[in-house]
Each structure stands twice: as C-alpha cells, then as structure tokens.
CSV table of C-alpha atoms and ligand atoms in Angstrom, one decimal:
chain,number,residue,atom,x,y,z
C,1,MET,CA,37.8,-0.5,-11.8
C,2,THR,CA,38.3,1.3,-15.1
C,3,ARG,CA,35.3,1.6,-17.4
C,4,ALA,CA,35.4,-0.6,-20.5
C,5,ILE,CA,35.2,1.2,-23.8
C,6,ALA,CA,33.7,-0.7,-26.8
C,7,GLY,CA,36.4,-1.1,-29.5
C,8,ILE,CA,36.3,-2.5,-33.0
C,9,LEU,CA,38.7,-5.5,-32.8
C,10,GLY,CA,38.2,-6.9,-36.3
C,11,LEU,CA,36.3,-6.5,-39.6
C,12,GLY,CA,35.3,-8.9,-42.4
C,13,MET,CA,33.1,-9.0,-45.4
C,14,ALA,CA,31.7,-11.5,-47.9
C,15,VAL,CA,29.8,-11.1,-51.2
C,16,PRO,CA,28.5,-13.7,-53.6
C,17,ASP,CA,30.7,-14.5,-56.7
C,18,LYS,CA,28.1,-13.6,-59.3
C,19,VAL,CA,28.1,-10.0,-60.6
C,20,LEU,CA,25.1,-8.5,-62.3
C,21,THR,CA,26.0,-5.5,-64.4
C,22,ASN,CA,23.8,-2.7,-65.7
C,23,ALA,CA,24.2,-4.2,-69.1
C,24,ASP,CA,22.7,-7.4,-67.8
C,25,LEU,CA,19.8,-5.4,-66.4
C,26,GLU,CA,19.2,-3.8,-69.8
C,27,THR,CA,18.3,-7.2,-71.1
C,28,MET,CA,15.9,-7.8,-68.2
C,29,VAL,CA,13.8,-4.6,-67.8
C,30,ASP,CA,13.3,-1.3,-69.7
C,31,THR,CA,16.3,0.5,-68.4
C,32,THR,CA,19.7,1.8,-69.5
C,33,ASP,CA,23.2,1.8,-68.0
C,34,GLU,CA,23.1,5.6,-68.4
C,35,TRP,CA,19.9,6.0,-66.3
C,36,ILE,CA,21.2,3.7,-63.6
C,37,LYS,CA,24.6,5.4,-63.4
C,38,THR,CA,23.4,9.0,-63.4
C,39,ARG,CA,20.4,8.5,-61.1
C,40,THR,CA,22.1,6.1,-58.6
C,41,GLY,CA,25.9,5.8,-59.3
C,42,ILE,CA,25.6,2.0,-59.5
C,43,SER,CA,27.4,0.0,-62.2
C,44,GLU,CA,27.2,-3.5,-60.8
C,45,ARG,CA,26.1,-5.5,-57.8
C,46,HIS,CA,26.8,-9.0,-56.4
C,47,ILE,CA,23.9,-11.5,-56.5
C,48,ALA,CA,23.5,-14.6,-54.4
C,49,GLY,CA,23.9,-18.0,-56.1
C,50,PRO,CA,21.7,-20.9,-55.2
C,51,ASP,CA,23.8,-21.9,-52.2
C,52,ASP,CA,24.2,-18.4,-50.7
C,53,THR,CA,21.9,-17.4,-47.9
C,54,THR,CA,22.0,-14.5,-45.4
C,55,SER,CA,23.4,-16.8,-42.8
C,56,SER,CA,26.0,-18.3,-45.1
C,57,LEU,CA,27.3,-14.9,-46.2
C,58,SER,CA,27.1,-13.7,-42.5
C,59,ALA,CA,29.2,-16.7,-41.4
C,60,LYS,CA,31.9,-16.0,-44.0
C,61,ALA,CA,32.1,-12.3,-43.0
C,62,ALA,CA,32.0,-13.3,-39.3
C,63,MET,CA,34.9,-15.8,-39.7
C,64,ALA,CA,36.9,-13.2,-41.5
C,65,ALA,CA,36.3,-10.6,-38.8
C,66,LEU,CA,37.1,-13.1,-36.0
C,67,ASP,CA,40.3,-14.0,-37.8
C,68,ASP,CA,41.2,-10.3,-38.2
C,69,ALA,CA,40.5,-9.8,-34.4
C,70,GLY,CA,42.5,-12.9,-33.4
C,71,ILE,CA,39.4,-14.2,-31.5
C,72,ARG,CA,38.1,-17.8,-31.7
C,73,PRO,CA,34.4,-18.5,-32.2
C,74,SER,CA,34.2,-20.1,-28.8
C,75,GLU,CA,35.2,-16.7,-27.3
C,76,VAL,CA,32.2,-14.9,-28.8
C,77,ASP,CA,29.6,-13.9,-26.2
C,78,ALA,CA,26.9,-12.5,-28.5
C,79,ILE,CA,26.0,-12.5,-32.1
C,80,ILE,CA,23.8,-9.7,-33.5
C,81,VAL,CA,22.7,-10.0,-37.1
C,82,ALA,CA,21.1,-6.9,-38.6
C,83,THR,CA,19.0,-8.0,-41.6
C,84,ILE,CA,15.7,-7.7,-43.4
C,85,THR,CA,16.3,-10.9,-45.3
C,86,PRO,CA,16.8,-13.6,-42.6
C,87,ASP,CA,17.0,-17.2,-44.1
C,88,MET,CA,13.4,-17.6,-42.7
C,89,ILE,CA,11.0,-15.7,-40.5
C,90,PHE,CA,12.3,-17.7,-37.6
C,91,PRO,CA,14.6,-18.8,-36.1
C,92,SER,CA,16.9,-15.8,-36.4
C,93,ALA,CA,19.7,-15.7,-38.9
C,94,ALA,CA,22.0,-15.1,-35.9
C,95,CYS,CA,21.2,-18.5,-34.4
C,96,LEU,CA,22.0,-20.1,-37.8
C,97,VAL,CA,25.3,-18.2,-37.9
C,98,GLN,CA,26.1,-19.3,-34.3
C,99,ASP,CA,25.8,-22.9,-35.5
C,100,LYS,CA,27.7,-22.4,-38.7
C,101,ILE,CA,30.7,-20.8,-37.0
C,102,GLY,CA,30.6,-23.0,-33.9
C,103,ALA,CA,30.2,-20.0,-31.5
C,104,ARG,CA,28.7,-22.3,-28.9
C,105,ASN,CA,29.0,-19.9,-26.0
C,106,ALA,CA,27.3,-17.0,-27.8
C,107,VAL,CA,23.7,-15.7,-27.4
C,108,ALA,CA,22.3,-14.9,-30.8
C,109,PHE,CA,19.5,-12.7,-32.1
C,110,ASP,CA,18.6,-10.6,-35.1
C,111,ILE,CA,17.6,-7.0,-35.3
C,112,SER,CA,15.3,-5.5,-37.9
C,113,ALA,CA,16.2,-1.8,-38.6
C,114,GLY,CA,16.5,-1.9,-42.4
C,115,CYS,CA,19.6,-0.2,-43.8
C,116,SER,CA,20.4,1.4,-40.4
C,117,GLY,CA,20.6,-2.1,-38.9
C,118,PHE,CA,24.4,-2.2,-38.6
C,119,VAL,CA,24.5,1.1,-36.7
C,120,TYR,CA,21.7,-0.1,-34.4
C,121,GLY,CA,23.7,-3.3,-33.8
C,122,VAL,CA,26.9,-1.4,-33.0
C,123,THR,CA,24.9,0.8,-30.6
C,124,LEU,CA,23.5,-2.2,-28.8
C,125,ALA,CA,26.8,-4.0,-28.7
C,126,ARG,CA,28.5,-1.0,-27.3
C,127,SER,CA,26.1,-0.7,-24.4
C,128,LEU,CA,26.3,-4.5,-23.7
C,129,ILE,CA,30.1,-4.2,-23.6
C,130,GLU,CA,30.3,-1.0,-21.6
C,131,SER,CA,27.8,-2.3,-19.0
C,132,GLY,CA,30.0,-5.3,-18.6
C,133,THR,CA,27.2,-7.7,-19.7
C,134,TYR,CA,29.3,-9.3,-22.5
C,135,ARG,CA,32.8,-9.0,-23.8
C,136,ASN,CA,33.2,-10.1,-27.4
C,137,ILE,CA,30.3,-9.3,-29.7
C,138,LEU,CA,29.9,-10.1,-33.4
C,139,VAL,CA,27.8,-7.5,-35.2
C,140,VAL,CA,26.9,-8.5,-38.7
C,141,GLY,CA,25.0,-6.7,-41.4
C,142,ALA,CA,23.8,-9.1,-44.1
C,143,GLU,CA,21.3,-9.3,-46.8
C,144,VAL,CA,20.2,-11.4,-49.7
C,145,LEU,CA,17.9,-8.7,-51.2
C,146,SER,CA,17.9,-10.4,-54.6
C,147,ARG,CA,15.4,-12.9,-53.1
C,148,ILE,CA,12.9,-10.2,-52.2
C,149,THR,CA,13.5,-8.0,-55.3
C,150,ASP,CA,10.8,-7.9,-58.0
C,151,TRP,CA,12.9,-8.5,-61.1
C,152,THR,CA,10.1,-7.1,-63.2
C,153,ASP,CA,10.1,-3.7,-61.4
C,154,ARG,CA,12.7,-1.4,-63.0
C,155,SER,CA,12.2,1.2,-60.2
C,156,THR,CA,13.6,-1.1,-57.6
C,157,CYS,CA,15.5,-4.0,-59.2
C,158,VAL,CA,18.4,-1.9,-60.4
C,159,LEU,CA,19.2,-0.7,-56.9
C,160,PHE,CA,19.9,-3.7,-54.7
C,161,GLY,CA,22.7,-6.1,-54.2
C,162,ASP,CA,23.7,-9.0,-51.8
C,163,GLY,CA,26.5,-9.2,-49.2
C,164,ALA,CA,27.6,-9.2,-45.6
C,165,GLY,CA,29.9,-7.2,-43.4
C,166,ALA,CA,30.9,-8.0,-39.9
C,167,ALA,CA,32.7,-6.4,-37.0
C,168,VAL,CA,33.9,-7.9,-33.8
C,169,LEU,CA,33.4,-5.5,-30.9
C,170,GLY,CA,35.1,-5.9,-27.5
C,171,PRO,CA,36.3,-4.0,-24.5
C,172,ARG,CA,39.3,-1.7,-24.5
C,173,SER,CA,40.8,0.2,-21.7
C,174,GLU,CA,41.3,4.0,-21.7
C,175,GLY,CA,45.0,3.9,-22.7
C,176,ASP,CA,44.6,1.1,-25.4
C,177,GLU,CA,45.3,1.8,-29.1
C,178,GLY,CA,42.8,0.9,-31.8
C,179,PRO,CA,39.4,2.0,-33.0
C,180,ARG,CA,36.7,2.6,-30.4
C,181,ILE,CA,33.1,3.8,-30.5
C,182,ILE,CA,32.9,7.2,-28.9
C,183,SER,CA,29.3,8.1,-29.7
C,184,THR,CA,26.1,6.8,-31.3
C,185,SER,CA,22.7,8.3,-32.1
C,186,LEU,CA,19.6,6.5,-33.3
C,187,GLY,CA,16.1,7.5,-34.5
C,188,SER,CA,12.9,5.9,-35.7
C,189,ASP,CA,9.6,7.0,-37.2
C,190,GLY,CA,7.1,4.3,-37.7
C,191,SER,CA,4.7,6.7,-39.5
C,192,GLY,CA,6.9,6.1,-42.5
C,193,ALA,CA,6.6,2.3,-42.3
C,194,ASP,CA,4.8,2.1,-45.7
C,195,LEU,CA,7.6,3.9,-47.6
C,196,ILE,CA,9.8,0.8,-47.9
C,197,HIS,CA,8.2,-2.5,-47.0
C,198,ILE,CA,7.2,-6.0,-48.0
C,199,PRO,CA,3.4,-5.9,-47.8
C,200,ALA,CA,2.7,-9.6,-47.4
C,201,GLY,CA,4.1,-12.7,-45.7
C,202,GLY,CA,3.8,-11.4,-42.1
C,203,SER,CA,1.0,-11.8,-39.7
C,204,LEU,CA,-0.9,-8.9,-41.1
C,205,MET,CA,-1.2,-10.4,-44.6
C,206,PRO,CA,-0.2,-14.0,-44.6
C,207,ALA,CA,1.0,-15.6,-47.8
C,208,SER,CA,-1.9,-16.7,-50.1
C,209,GLU,CA,-2.4,-17.3,-53.8
C,210,GLU,CA,-3.7,-13.8,-54.0
C,211,THR,CA,-0.6,-12.2,-52.4
C,212,VAL,CA,1.7,-14.1,-54.6
C,213,LYS,CA,-0.3,-13.2,-57.7
C,214,ASN,CA,-0.2,-9.6,-56.7
C,215,ARG,CA,3.6,-9.7,-56.1
C,216,LEU,CA,3.2,-8.6,-52.5
C,217,HIS,CA,6.2,-10.5,-51.3
C,218,PHE,CA,8.7,-8.2,-52.9
C,219,ILE,CA,10.1,-4.8,-51.8
C,220,SER,CA,7.8,-2.0,-52.4
C,221,MET,CA,9.3,1.5,-52.2
C,222,ALA,CA,8.2,5.1,-52.6
C,223,GLY,CA,11.7,6.0,-53.9
C,224,ASN,CA,11.1,9.8,-54.1
C,225,GLN,CA,9.8,10.1,-50.5
C,226,VAL,CA,12.7,7.9,-49.2
C,227,TYR,CA,15.1,10.1,-51.1
C,228,LYS,CA,13.8,13.3,-49.5
C,229,PHE,CA,13.9,11.7,-46.0
C,230,ALA,CA,17.4,10.4,-46.6
C,231,THR,CA,18.8,13.7,-47.7
C,232,LYS,CA,17.4,15.5,-44.7
C,233,ILE,CA,18.3,12.9,-42.0
C,234,MET,CA,21.8,11.9,-42.9
C,235,GLY,CA,23.4,15.3,-42.0
C,236,ASP,CA,21.2,15.8,-39.0
C,237,ILE,CA,22.0,12.4,-37.4
C,238,ALA,CA,25.7,12.7,-38.1
C,239,LEU,CA,25.8,16.1,-36.4
C,240,ASP,CA,23.8,14.8,-33.4
C,241,ALA,CA,26.2,11.9,-32.8
C,242,LEU,CA,29.2,14.3,-33.2
C,243,GLN,CA,27.7,16.8,-30.7
C,244,LYS,CA,27.2,14.0,-28.2
C,245,CYS,CA,30.9,13.4,-28.0
C,246,GLY,CA,31.9,17.1,-28.1
C,247,LEU,CA,33.0,17.1,-31.8
C,248,THR,CA,31.9,19.0,-34.8
C,249,LYS,CA,31.6,18.3,-38.6
C,250,GLU,CA,35.1,19.9,-38.9
C,251,ASP,CA,36.5,17.0,-36.9
C,252,ILE,CA,35.4,14.4,-39.5
C,253,ASP,CA,38.3,12.6,-41.2
C,254,TRP,CA,36.2,9.9,-42.9
C,255,PHE,CA,32.5,9.8,-43.6
C,256,VAL,CA,31.3,6.2,-44.3
C,257,PRO,CA,27.6,6.5,-45.3
C,258,HIS,CA,25.0,3.9,-46.2
C,259,GLN,CA,25.6,3.3,-49.9
C,260,ALA,CA,22.1,3.7,-51.4
C,261,ASN,CA,22.6,6.3,-54.1
C,262,ILE,CA,25.5,8.5,-55.0
C,263,ARG,CA,23.2,11.5,-55.2
C,264,ILE,CA,22.1,11.0,-51.6
C,265,ILE,CA,25.7,10.7,-50.5
C,266,LEU,CA,26.7,13.9,-52.4
C,267,HIS,CA,23.8,15.7,-50.8
C,268,ALA,CA,24.8,14.6,-47.2
C,269,ALA,CA,28.5,15.5,-47.9
C,270,ASP,CA,27.4,18.9,-49.1
C,271,LYS,CA,25.2,19.5,-46.1
C,272,LEU,CA,28.2,18.7,-43.8
C,273,GLY,CA,30.6,20.8,-45.8
C,274,LEU,CA,32.7,17.7,-46.5
C,275,PRO,CA,34.9,17.4,-49.6
C,276,MET,CA,34.3,14.1,-51.4
C,277,GLU,CA,38.0,13.2,-50.5
C,278,LYS,CA,36.7,12.5,-47.0
C,279,VAL,CA,33.7,10.4,-48.1
C,280,PHE,CA,34.0,6.7,-48.8
C,281,VAL,CA,32.0,5.5,-51.7
C,282,ASN,CA,31.7,2.0,-53.2
C,283,VAL,CA,28.0,2.0,-54.3
C,284,GLU,CA,29.2,1.7,-57.9
C,285,ARG,CA,30.4,-1.9,-57.3
C,286,TYR,CA,27.8,-3.3,-54.8
C,287,GLY,CA,24.6,-1.3,-55.2
C,288,ASN,CA,22.4,-0.9,-52.1
C,289,THR,CA,23.1,-3.9,-49.8
C,290,SER,CA,21.0,-2.5,-46.9
C,291,ALA,CA,22.3,-3.5,-43.5
C,292,ALA,CA,25.5,-4.8,-45.1
C,293,SER,CA,26.5,-1.6,-46.9
C,294,ILE,CA,28.1,0.2,-44.0
C,295,PRO,CA,30.3,-2.7,-42.7
C,296,ILE,CA,31.3,-3.5,-46.2
C,297,ALA,CA,32.3,0.1,-46.9
C,298,LEU,CA,34.1,0.3,-43.6
C,299,PHE,CA,36.0,-2.9,-44.3
C,300,GLU,CA,37.1,-1.6,-47.7
C,301,ALA,CA,38.0,1.9,-46.4
C,302,ARG,CA,40.3,0.3,-43.8
C,303,LYS,CA,41.7,-2.2,-46.3
C,304,SER,CA,42.6,0.5,-48.7
C,305,GLY,CA,44.7,2.2,-46.0
C,306,LEU,CA,42.7,5.4,-46.1
C,307,ILE,CA,41.8,5.4,-42.4
C,308,LYS,CA,44.7,6.3,-40.1
C,309,PRO,CA,45.1,5.8,-36.3
C,310,GLY,CA,43.4,8.7,-34.5
C,311,ASN,CA,41.0,9.5,-37.4
C,312,ILE,CA,37.4,10.4,-36.6
C,313,VAL,CA,35.2,8.1,-38.7
C,314,VAL,CA,31.5,8.7,-38.9
C,315,LEU,CA,29.1,5.9,-40.0
C,316,VAL,CA,25.6,7.0,-41.0
C,317,GLY,CA,22.7,4.9,-42.0
C,318,PHE,CA,19.0,5.4,-42.9
C,319,GLY,CA,16.3,3.0,-44.1
C,320,ALA,CA,13.1,1.0,-43.6
C,321,GLY,CA,11.1,1.6,-40.5
C,322,LEU,CA,11.8,4.4,-41.0
C,323,THR,CA,15.1,4.3,-39.0
C,324,TRP,CA,18.3,6.2,-39.0
C,325,GLY,CA,21.5,6.2,-37.0
C,326,ALA,CA,25.1,7.4,-36.7
C,327,ALA,CA,28.2,6.1,-34.9
C,328,VAL,CA,31.4,8.0,-34.3
C,329,VAL,CA,34.6,5.9,-34.2
C,330,ARG,CA,37.9,7.2,-33.1
C,331,TRP,CA,40.3,5.0,-35.1
O,401,UT7,O1,18.4,2.0,-48.6
O,401,UT7,C1,17.3,2.9,-48.3
O,401,UT7,C2,16.2,2.7,-49.2
O,401,UT7,N1,16.2,3.3,-50.5
O,401,UT7,C3,16.8,4.4,-51.0
O,401,UT7,O2,17.6,5.0,-50.4
O,401,UT7,C4,16.2,4.9,-52.3
O,401,UT7,C5,16.0,6.4,-52.3
O,401,UT7,N2,15.5,6.8,-53.6
O,401,UT7,C6,16.3,6.9,-54.7
O,401,UT7,O3,17.5,6.6,-54.6
O,401,UT7,C7,15.7,7.4,-55.9
O,401,UT7,O4,14.4,8.0,-55.7
O,401,UT7,C8,15.5,6.3,-57.0
O,401,UT7,C9,16.9,5.9,-57.6
O,401,UT7,C10,14.8,5.1,-56.5
O,401,UT7,C11,14.7,6.9,-58.2
O,401,UT7,O5,15.4,8.1,-58.7
O,401,UT7,P1,14.6,9.4,-59.1
O,401,UT7,O6,15.5,10.4,-59.7
O,401,UT7,O7,13.8,9.7,-57.8
O,401,UT7,O8,13.6,8.9,-60.2
O,401,UT7,P2,12.0,8.8,-60.3
O,401,UT7,O9,11.5,7.8,-59.4
O,401,UT7,O10,11.5,10.2,-60.0
O,401,UT7,O11,11.7,8.5,-61.7
O,401,UT7,C12,12.1,9.3,-62.8
O,401,UT7,C13,11.8,8.6,-64.1
O,401,UT7,C14,10.4,8.1,-64.1
O,401,UT7,O12,9.9,8.2,-65.4
O,401,UT7,P3,8.9,9.5,-65.8
O,401,UT7,O13,7.7,9.3,-64.9
O,401,UT7,O14,9.6,10.7,-65.5
O,401,UT7,O15,8.6,9.3,-67.2
O,401,UT7,C15,10.5,6.6,-63.9
O,401,UT7,O16,9.5,5.8,-64.5
O,401,UT7,O17,12.6,7.5,-64.3
O,401,UT7,C16,11.8,6.3,-64.6
O,401,UT7,N3,12.6,5.2,-64.1
O,401,UT7,C17,13.5,4.5,-64.8
O,401,UT7,N4,13.9,4.7,-66.0
O,401,UT7,C18,14.9,3.9,-66.5
O,401,UT7,C19,12.5,4.6,-62.8
O,401,UT7,N5,13.3,3.6,-62.8
O,401,UT7,C20,14.0,3.5,-64.0
O,401,UT7,C21,15.0,2.7,-64.5
O,401,UT7,N6,15.4,2.9,-65.7
O,401,UT7,N7,15.5,1.7,-63.8
C-alpha cells in the first residue's frame, strides 16, 4: 500500500464587513496613523459586527474551502478550529462549526496555540491523514479578537483584527499533483505564558465584579518581550522545518509568515536572507488576526497567482503560550 501524503485540497477565508481604519482609532485613543503605520505596518483591520462570531466566520471560511476542494460537508472526517476566541469557553467552536456547515460525520475539536494555532492544526491534521486515521480534515484558524480587546488600551487595540481562514487537507498519492505538506516543526515554552494572556475568566481567576472592574478579561501583552521572542524564533523554526525535509533557506519560493507586525516580518526575512519579493504581506489590511492570519495570507497569496506549482512555501507562526511553528508546503 502506498503511503498517503497530506495535501492541501482547498482554501477559503472570511472577514467581517466592517473596516476600522487608523483614522477611526485616532478618535478612540491617543494614537496616530503615523505611529501605527511605522511601528506595525497596519492601516486598517476588519471588525466583527453584532452577528459575527468565531464559529460563524469559521463556517463561512470552511464552506469556501470545501467548495474550492470540491468536497461536501458530509465527506469531512474531522474539524479542527484553532482559536483563542471561541464563541464560549465550551463547547468548542469546532462543534458549532460542524453544526453550522452540516458536517455530521466529522469529529470536531478546538486547539489553543495562539497565533501558531493554524500551523499546529495543520501538523495534527497531517499526522491524522498520514496515519490513515481520517481522510478529509478541515483546519480553520479563526478569531474575533475585537471582543477581547481593551479599546481603551492604545498599546494593544491598534494591533488586532477579526477573521477566519480555512484549509481542507486530505490524502494524496506520491505521483499526484497539487500542494502537499512535506515538513512541520513546532515548539512551546510555557514559562512565557504571562507575556500574552487574558488574566481572568478561567478557573484560576473566575469572573467577578473585581476582575471586570480591573479589566482583566482583555488581552494583556508585554509587547516588547513578545517582539524579541518573535524576531528570534521565526527564522529558527523555519530553518528547522526546512532541514527536516532536506531543504535550505535558498529553496524558499514563498514565505508566508504570521502577520503581526511588518517590522517582525522584515526582521525574519532578513535573517533568512530572503528578498521581500518572496515574502507575502497583508498585515496592512487585516492587522494581527492571530490564528487566522496565516490561512488568510495563504489564501490571498494563492488567489493573487503568486504561488506556482512546484514552489516551496514556508508558513511560520508564533504567539501566545508561548508557541511557535512552521510548515513547509510543496505547491
Ligand atoms: O501575534 C503575536 C502577538 N503579538 C505580537 O507579535 C506583538 C509584538 N510586539 C510588537 O509588535 C511591538 O512591540 C508593538 C507594536 C506592540 C509596540 O511597538 P514598540 O516599538 O515595541 O513600542 P513600545 O511598546 O516600545 O512603545 C514605544 C512608545 C511608548 O511611549 P514612550 O514610553 O516611549 O513615551 C508607548 O507608550 O510608543 C507608545 N505607544 C503608542 N504611541 C502611539 C504605544 N502604543 C502606542 C500607540 N500610539 N498606539
């Protein structure tokens, strides 16, 4: 029997209609368009409307990806949603997505790996496919970060946006054409847990009048320390994933990094010796959408026709946990 190889069969994305510009933010907190653009590269971001939730955006992205793959919801064997903003603490966003798209034969569960979540999901899906456990797996990265953003905190509220990206992964045979995952590499370091977190609302510090008054249900981030971590780890993890499949940085055709900050992306590209012509960037239009950022970027990179058959595409994420991860795709 030939070994199955995990391929990417389809991609989709969804963002809310409402756009919040830097000019809008200037009226909300003490900031400027100039500061936001020069420090982060962000010009605007999409923000959820009253009816948008992580599961509703996920379902839209998932349906688009299934359509792209030519696969019916009933043929999906597993749904993995990577998110830090599930509709509620439980049940999982993935179970809500399963119901919304009518994927009645799928097992469904979430993973929490911050902005690395999509790469974690792809890694897990790959091993489930290649072990023969499941065939068609929907991997979704989705966030409604606007609901956990402190809109009075200028150091964080200018950074984030909402959206969802989805990929359908399924088995390919050796001789098949089409994108396939050829390597992944993940890492975690829980000693950095406090660097990006929501302090309250979990079992450690349940919601109380006090926690609400002290704004402990919003994202709290040590921006500078996360920045240092990110600039170190992105190059390292990309190189590790490449080395695992016998490739080097010279083999990279497209680098699709987590879109958190243009300065972090520039730093990673520099470390890998990559010209920016090989780096996909859309942070200016979406901000940091955490787990959604890589699948949205991958969707747009493919849609724009930049990625060609045979290209080596490297996806790299880092984020809360701390976590990091890279996946190498031969297109
Ligand atoms: O997805 C993974 C998670 N997160 C990240 O990847 C974020 C990583 N970190 C970063 O991207 C950057 O650290 C930030 C964009 C968050 C901050 O940029 P920075 O260049 O590290 O700025 P800073 O925090 O050192 O602040 C510089 C100054 C400070 O003023 P003083 O103390 O120098 O007077 C801040 O108070 O900029 C001030 N500042 C602002 N000014 C205008 C902070 N936020 C703003 C703002 N508008 N929105």
